[in-house]
């Protein structure tokens, strides 16, 4: 069979999904929506997020709320983004291809199992002290997206409400890996 997928090529995956072509290299495409391609990855593949950028997930929620433009951040992974709103909060989204939600360190908080968009997730109120929260969504057993909030004033519950809003808005754009 002729290969028509090169590792890490989102365009090829989408084209293959439309044409029905499959590959013997690192995965097989299956039909999906353009927003969240479904990609079947083998155990060797680390291209779960392909060309998806964390700032593209964060900006649509933060800009309408008056946050400064998001900037690339690399504290949790090479694919992270942070936005701030003076005297209110700092928020971030990270795409972490090498560690799932089970490997997530929860700092001072407690992991609470939940679901976001039908996906396995955890919420961690108080992960970095009071006025903070992280919501992490499993993309694969070894890959996750995290949405975190740190408020200048408020409660963990208020921080979690904003982190959940970020996670819910970003979830449909995450790849469906099967």
Coordinates of N, CA and C in Angstrom, one line a residue:
X1 N 0.8 -1.2 0.0 CA 0.0 0.0 0.0 C 0.9 1.2 0.0
X2 N 0.5 2.2 -0.7 CA 1.3 3.5 -0.8 C 1.0 4.3 0.4
X3 N 2.0 4.8 1.0 CA 1.8 5.7 2.2 C 1.5 7.1 1.8
X4 N 0.5 7.7 2.5 CA 0.2 9.1 2.2 C 0.2 9.9 3.5
X5 N 0.8 9.4 4.5 CA 0.8 10.2 5.8 C 2.2 10.3 6.3
X6 N 2.7 11.4 6.5 CA 4.0 11.7 7.1 C 3.7 12.1 8.6
X7 N 4.5 11.6 9.5 CA 4.3 11.9 10.9 C 4.3 13.4 11.1
X8 N 3.3 13.8 12.0 CA 3.2 15.3 12.3 C 2.5 16.1 11.3
X9 N 2.0 15.5 10.2 CA 1.3 16.3 9.2 C -0.2 16.3 9.3
X10 N -0.7 17.4 9.9 CA -2.1 17.5 10.1 C -2.9 17.6 8.8
X11 N -2.3 18.4 7.9 CA -2.9 18.5 6.6 C -3.1 17.2 5.9
X12 N -2.1 16.3 6.0 CA -2.1 15.0 5.4 C -3.2 14.2 6.1
X13 N -3.3 14.3 7.4 CA -4.3 13.5 8.1 C -5.7 13.9 7.7
X14 N -6.0 15.2 7.5 CA -7.3 15.7 7.1 C -7.5 15.2 5.7
X15 N -6.6 15.3 4.8 CA -6.7 14.9 3.4 C -7.0 13.4 3.4
X16 N -6.3 12.6 4.2 CA -6.5 11.2 4.2 C -7.9 10.9 4.8
X17 N -8.4 11.6 5.8 CA -9.7 11.3 6.3 C -10.7 11.5 5.2
X18 N -10.5 12.5 4.4 CA -11.5 12.8 3.3 C -11.4 11.7 2.2
X19 N -10.2 11.2 1.9 CA -10.0 10.3 0.8 C -10.0 8.8 1.2
X20 N -10.0 8.5 2.5 CA -10.0 7.2 3.0 C -8.6 6.5 2.9
X21 N -7.6 7.2 2.7 CA -6.2 6.6 2.6 C -5.8 6.3 4.0
X22 N -5.0 5.3 4.1 CA -4.4 5.0 5.4 C -2.9 4.8 5.3
X23 N -2.2 4.7 6.3 CA -0.7 4.7 6.3 C -0.1 3.6 7.1
X24 N 1.0 3.1 6.7 CA 1.8 2.1 7.5 C 2.8 2.8 8.3
X25 N 2.9 4.1 8.3 CA 3.9 4.8 9.1 C 3.4 4.9 10.5
X26 N 3.1 6.1 11.0 CA 2.9 6.3 12.4 C 1.4 6.4 12.8
X27 N 0.5 6.2 11.9 CA -0.9 6.2 12.3 C -1.9 6.1 11.1
X28 N -3.1 6.0 11.5 CA -4.2 5.9 10.5 C -5.2 7.0 10.7
X29 N -5.6 7.7 9.7 CA -6.6 8.7 9.9 C -8.0 8.1 9.7
X30 N -8.9 8.6 10.5 CA -10.3 8.3 10.4 C -11.1 9.5 10.2
X31 N -12.4 9.4 9.7 CA -13.1 10.6 9.5 C -13.4 11.4 10.8
X32 N -13.5 12.8 10.6 CA -13.7 13.6 11.8 C -14.1 15.0 11.3
X33 N -14.3 15.9 12.2 CA -14.6 17.3 11.9 C -13.3 18.0 11.7
X34 N -13.2 19.1 10.9 CA -12.0 19.9 10.8 C -11.5 20.5 12.1
X35 N -12.4 20.7 13.0 CA -12.0 21.3 14.3 C -11.2 20.4 15.2
X36 N -11.6 19.1 15.2 CA -11.0 18.2 16.1 C -10.7 16.9 15.3
X37 N -9.6 16.8 14.5 CA -9.3 15.6 13.8 C -9.2 14.4 14.6
X38 N -9.7 13.3 14.2 CA -9.5 12.0 14.9 C -8.3 11.3 14.2
X39 N -7.3 11.0 15.0 CA -6.1 10.4 14.5 C -5.8 9.1 15.4
X40 N -5.5 8.0 14.7 CA -5.1 6.8 15.4 C -3.6 6.8 15.4
X41 N -3.0 6.9 16.6 CA -1.5 6.9 16.8 C -1.0 5.6 17.2
X42 N 0.2 5.2 16.8 CA 0.8 4.1 17.4 C 1.6 4.5 18.6
X43 N 2.1 3.5 19.3 CA 2.7 3.8 20.6 C 4.0 4.7 20.4
X44 N 4.6 4.7 19.2 CA 5.8 5.5 19.0 C 5.5 7.0 18.7
X45 N 4.3 7.3 18.4 CA 4.0 8.7 18.0 C 3.9 9.7 19.1
X46 N 4.5 10.9 18.9 CA 4.4 12.0 19.9 C 3.7 13.2 19.2
X47 N 3.1 13.0 18.1 CA 2.5 14.1 17.4 C 1.0 14.2 17.7
X48 N 0.6 13.9 18.9 CA -0.8 13.9 19.3 C -1.4 15.3 19.0
X49 N -0.7 16.4 19.3 CA -1.3 17.7 19.1 C -0.9 18.3 17.8
X50 N -0.2 17.6 17.0 CA 0.2 18.1 15.6 C 0.5 19.5 15.6
X51 N -0.2 20.4 14.9 CA 0.1 21.8 14.8 C -0.8 22.6 15.7
X52 N -1.5 22.0 16.6 CA -2.3 22.8 17.5 C -1.5 23.6 18.5
X53 N -1.8 24.9 18.7 CA -1.0 25.8 19.5 C -1.9 26.2 20.7
X54 N -1.3 26.2 21.9 CA -2.0 26.5 23.1 C -2.7 27.9 23.1
X55 N -1.9 28.9 22.5 CA -2.5 30.3 22.4 C -3.7 30.3 21.5
X56 N -3.8 29.4 20.5 CA -5.0 29.4 19.7 C -6.2 28.9 20.5
X57 N -6.0 28.2 21.6 CA -7.1 27.7 22.4 C -7.4 28.7 23.5
X58 N -6.5 29.4 24.0 CA -6.7 30.4 25.1 C -7.3 31.7 24.6
X59 N -6.8 32.2 23.5 CA -7.2 33.6 23.0 C -8.7 33.8 22.9
X60 N -9.5 32.8 22.3 CA -10.9 33.1 22.1 C -11.7 33.3 23.3
X61 N -11.2 32.8 24.5 CA -11.9 33.0 25.7 C -11.4 34.2 26.5
X62 N -10.1 34.5 26.4 CA -9.6 35.6 27.2 C -9.8 37.0 26.6
X63 N -9.6 37.1 25.3 CA -9.8 38.4 24.6 C -11.1 39.1 24.9
X64 N -12.2 38.4 24.8 CA -13.5 39.0 25.1 C -13.7 39.4 26.6
X65 N -12.9 38.8 27.4 CA -12.9 39.1 28.9 C -12.0 40.2 29.3
X66 N -11.3 40.9 28.3 CA -10.4 42.0 28.6 C -9.0 41.6 29.0
X67 N -8.6 40.4 28.8 CA -7.2 40.0 29.1 C -6.3 40.6 28.1
X68 N -5.0 40.7 28.5 CA -4.0 41.1 27.6 C -3.8 40.0 26.6
X69 N -3.3 40.3 25.4 CA -3.0 39.3 24.4 C -2.2 38.1 25.0
X70 N -2.6 36.9 24.7 CA -1.8 35.7 25.2 C -0.4 35.7 24.7
X71 N 0.5 35.2 25.5 CA 1.9 35.0 25.1 C 2.3 33.6 25.3
X72 N 3.3 33.1 24.5 CA 3.8 31.7 24.7 C 4.5 31.6 26.0
X73 N 4.3 30.5 26.7 CA 4.9 30.2 28.0 C 5.3 28.7 27.9
X74 N 6.4 28.4 28.5 CA 7.0 27.0 28.5 C 7.2 26.4 29.8
X75 N 6.5 26.8 30.9 CA 6.8 26.3 32.2 C 6.4 24.8 32.3
X76 N 5.3 24.4 31.8 CA 4.8 23.0 31.9 C 5.1 22.2 30.7
X77 N 5.2 22.8 29.5 CA 5.5 22.1 28.3 C 6.0 23.1 27.3
X78 N 6.5 22.7 26.2 CA 7.0 23.6 25.1 C 5.8 24.3 24.4
X79 N 4.6 23.8 24.7 CA 3.4 24.3 24.0 C 2.4 24.8 25.0
X80 N 2.7 26.0 25.6 CA 1.9 26.6 26.6 C 1.6 28.1 26.2
X81 N 0.7 28.6 26.9 CA 0.3 30.0 26.7 C -0.3 30.6 27.9
X82 N 0.0 31.9 28.2 CA -0.6 32.6 29.4 C -1.1 33.9 29.0
X83 N -2.2 34.3 29.7 CA -2.8 35.7 29.5 C -3.0 36.2 30.9
X84 N -2.9 37.6 31.0 CA -3.1 38.2 32.3 C -4.1 39.4 32.1
X85 N -4.8 39.6 33.2 CA -5.7 40.8 33.3 C -5.3 41.4 34.6
X86 N -4.8 42.6 34.4 CA -4.3 43.4 35.6 C -5.3 43.4 36.7
X87 N -4.8 43.2 37.9 CA -5.6 43.2 39.2 C -6.7 42.2 39.2
X88 N -6.7 41.2 38.3 CA -7.8 40.2 38.3 C -7.2 38.8 38.3
X89 N -6.5 38.4 37.2 CA -6.1 37.0 37.2 C -5.0 36.7 36.1
X90 N -4.4 35.6 36.2 CA -3.5 35.0 35.2 C -4.0 33.7 34.9
X91 N -4.2 33.4 33.6 CA -4.7 32.1 33.1 C -3.7 31.5 32.1
X92 N -3.8 30.2 32.0 CA -2.9 29.5 31.1 C -3.5 28.2 30.6
X93 N -3.0 27.8 29.4 CA -3.4 26.5 28.8 C -2.0 25.9 28.3
X94 N -1.9 24.6 28.6 CA -0.7 23.9 28.2 C -1.2 22.6 27.5
X95 N -0.5 22.3 26.4 CA -0.7 21.0 25.7 C 0.6 20.2 26.1
X96 N 0.4 19.1 26.8 CA 1.5 18.3 27.3 C 1.4 16.9 26.6
X97 N 2.3 16.7 25.6 CA 2.2 15.4 24.9 C 2.8 14.2 25.6
X98 N 3.6 14.5 26.6 CA 4.4 13.4 27.2 C 3.9 13.0 28.6
X99 N 2.8 13.5 29.1 CA 2.3 13.1 30.5 C 0.8 13.3 30.5
X100 N 0.1 12.2 30.9 CA -1.3 12.3 31.0 C -1.8 12.9 32.3
X101 N -3.1 12.8 32.6 CA -3.6 13.4 33.8 C -3.2 12.6 35.0
X102 N -2.9 11.4 34.9 CA -2.5 10.6 36.0 C -1.1 11.0 36.5
X103 N -0.3 11.6 35.6 CA 1.1 12.0 36.0 C 1.1 13.5 36.5
X104 N -0.1 14.1 36.5 CA -0.2 15.5 36.9 C 0.1 15.7 38.4
X105 N 1.0 16.5 38.8 CA 1.3 16.9 40.1 C 0.3 17.9 40.6
X106 N -0.3 17.6 41.8 CA -1.4 18.5 42.2 C -1.1 19.5 43.3
X107 N 0.2 19.7 43.6 CA 0.6 20.7 44.5 C -0.1 20.6 45.8
X108 N -0.8 21.7 46.2 CA -1.5 21.8 47.5 C -2.9 21.4 47.4
X109 N -3.4 21.1 46.2 CA -4.8 20.8 46.0 C -5.1 19.3 46.1
X110 N -6.3 18.9 45.8 CA -6.8 17.5 45.7 C -7.4 17.3 44.4
X111 N -7.0 16.2 43.7 CA -7.5 15.8 42.4 C -9.0 15.4 42.6
X112 N -9.9 16.0 41.8 CA -11.3 15.6 41.8 C -11.6 15.1 40.4
X113 N -11.9 13.8 40.2 CA -12.2 13.3 38.9 C -13.5 13.9 38.4
X114 N -13.5 14.2 37.1 CA -14.6 14.8 36.4 C -14.6 14.5 35.0
X115 N -15.5 15.1 34.2 CA -15.5 14.9 32.7 C -15.6 16.3 32.1
X116 N -15.0 16.5 31.0 CA -15.1 17.7 30.2 C -15.4 17.2 28.7
X117 N -16.5 17.5 28.2 CA -16.9 17.1 26.8 C -16.8 15.6 26.6
X118 N -17.2 14.9 27.7 CA -17.2 13.4 27.6 C -15.8 12.8 27.8
X119 N -14.8 13.6 28.0 CA -13.4 13.1 28.2 C -13.1 13.0 29.7
X120 N -12.3 12.1 30.1 CA -11.8 12.0 31.4 C -11.0 13.2 31.8
X121 N -11.2 13.8 33.0 CA -10.6 15.0 33.4 C -10.4 15.0 34.9
X122 N -9.6 15.9 35.4 CA -9.5 16.2 36.8 C -9.6 17.7 37.1
X123 N -10.1 18.0 38.2 CA -10.1 19.4 38.7 C -9.3 19.5 39.9
X124 N -8.5 20.5 40.0 CA -7.6 20.5 41.2 C -7.7 21.9 41.8
X125 N -8.7 22.1 42.7 CA -8.9 23.4 43.4 C -7.7 23.6 44.3
X126 N -7.1 24.8 44.4 CA -6.0 25.1 45.3 C -4.7 24.5 44.9
X127 N -4.5 24.1 43.6 CA -3.3 23.4 43.2 C -2.0 24.2 43.5
X128 N -2.1 25.5 43.5 CA -0.9 26.4 43.9 C -1.3 27.3 45.0
X129 N -2.2 26.9 45.9 CA -2.6 27.7 47.0 C -4.0 28.3 46.8
X130 N -4.4 29.2 47.7 CA -5.7 29.7 47.5 C -5.8 30.6 46.3
X131 N -7.1 30.7 45.8 CA -7.4 31.5 44.6 C -6.8 30.9 43.4
X132 N -6.7 29.6 43.3 CA -6.1 29.0 42.2 C -6.8 27.7 41.8
X133 N -6.7 27.3 40.6 CA -7.4 26.0 40.2 C -6.8 25.6 38.8
X134 N -6.7 24.3 38.6 CA -6.3 23.7 37.3 C -7.4 22.6 37.0
X135 N -7.8 22.6 35.7 CA -8.6 21.6 35.1 C -7.8 20.9 34.0
X136 N -7.6 19.6 34.1 CA -6.8 18.9 33.1 C -7.7 17.9 32.4
X137 N -7.5 17.8 31.1 CA -8.3 16.9 30.2 C -7.4 15.9 29.6
X138 N -7.8 14.6 29.7 CA -7.0 13.5 29.1 C -7.3 13.6 27.6
X139 N -6.2 13.6 26.8 CA -6.3 13.5 25.4 C -6.0 12.1 25.0
X140 N -4.9 11.5 25.6 CA -4.6 10.1 25.5 C -4.1 9.7 27.0
X141 N -3.8 8.5 27.2 CA -3.3 8.1 28.6 C -2.0 8.9 28.9
X142 N -1.3 9.3 27.9 CA 0.0 9.9 28.1 C 0.1 11.3 27.5
X143 N -1.1 12.0 27.3 CA -1.1 13.4 26.8 C -2.3 14.1 27.5
X144 N -2.1 15.4 27.8 CA -3.2 16.1 28.4 C -3.2 17.6 28.0
X145 N -4.3 18.3 28.2 CA -4.4 19.7 28.2 C -4.7 20.2 29.6
X146 N -4.0 21.2 30.0 CA -4.3 21.8 31.3 C -4.7 23.3 31.1
X147 N -5.8 23.6 31.9 CA -6.2 25.0 31.9 C -6.1 25.5 33.4
X148 N -5.4 26.5 33.6 CA -5.1 26.9 35.0 C -5.5 28.4 35.2
X149 N -5.9 28.7 36.4 CA -6.3 30.1 36.8 C -5.7 30.4 38.1
X150 N -5.1 31.6 38.2 CA -4.7 32.1 39.5 C -5.3 33.5 39.6
X151 N -6.2 33.7 40.6 CA -6.8 35.0 40.8 C -6.0 35.8 41.8
X152 N -6.1 37.2 41.6 CA -5.5 38.1 42.5 C -6.3 38.1 43.8
X153 N -7.6 38.0 43.7 CA -8.5 38.0 44.9 C -9.6 37.1 44.5
X154 N -10.1 36.3 45.5 CA -11.2 35.4 45.3 C -11.0 34.1 46.0
X155 N -11.7 33.1 45.5 CA -11.7 31.7 46.1 C -11.3 30.7 45.1
X156 N -11.0 29.5 45.6 CA -10.6 28.4 44.7 C -11.8 28.1 43.8
X157 N -13.0 28.2 44.4 CA -14.2 27.9 43.6 C -14.4 28.9 42.4
X158 N -14.1 30.2 42.6 CA -14.1 31.2 41.6 C -13.0 30.9 40.5
X159 N -11.8 30.5 41.0 CA -10.7 30.2 40.1 C -11.1 28.9 39.3
X160 N -11.8 27.9 39.9 CA -12.2 26.7 39.2 C -13.2 27.0 38.1
X161 N -14.1 28.0 38.4 CA -15.2 28.3 37.4 C -14.5 28.9 36.2
X162 N -13.5 29.7 36.3 CA -12.8 30.3 35.2 C -11.9 29.2 34.5
X163 N -11.3 28.3 35.2 CA -10.5 27.2 34.6 C -11.4 26.3 33.9
X164 N -12.5 26.0 34.4 CA -13.5 25.1 33.7 C -14.0 25.8 32.4
X165 N -14.3 27.1 32.5 CA -14.7 27.8 31.3 C -13.6 27.7 30.2
X166 N -12.4 27.9 30.5 CA -11.3 27.7 29.5 C -11.2 26.3 29.0
X167 N -11.3 25.3 29.9 CA -11.2 23.9 29.4 C -12.4 23.5 28.5
X168 N -13.6 23.9 28.9 CA -14.8 23.6 28.1 C -14.7 24.2 26.7
X169 N -14.2 25.5 26.7 CA -14.1 26.2 25.4 C -13.0 25.5 24.5
X170 N -11.9 25.0 25.1 CA -10.8 24.4 24.3 C -11.1 23.0 23.9
X171 N -11.8 22.2 24.7 CA -12.0 20.8 24.5 C -12.4 20.4 23.1
X172 N -13.4 21.1 22.5 CA -13.8 20.6 21.2 C -12.7 20.7 20.1
X173 N -11.7 21.5 20.3 CA -10.6 21.7 19.4 C -9.5 20.7 19.6
X174 N -9.5 20.0 20.7 CA -8.5 19.0 21.0 C -8.7 17.8 20.0
X175 N -7.6 17.1 19.6 CA -7.8 16.0 18.8 C -8.5 14.8 19.5
X176 N -9.2 14.1 18.7 CA -9.9 12.8 19.2 C -8.9 11.7 18.8
X177 N -8.3 11.1 19.7 CA -7.3 10.0 19.4 C -7.9 8.7 19.7
X178 N -8.0 7.9 18.8 CA -8.6 6.6 19.0 C -7.8 5.4 18.7

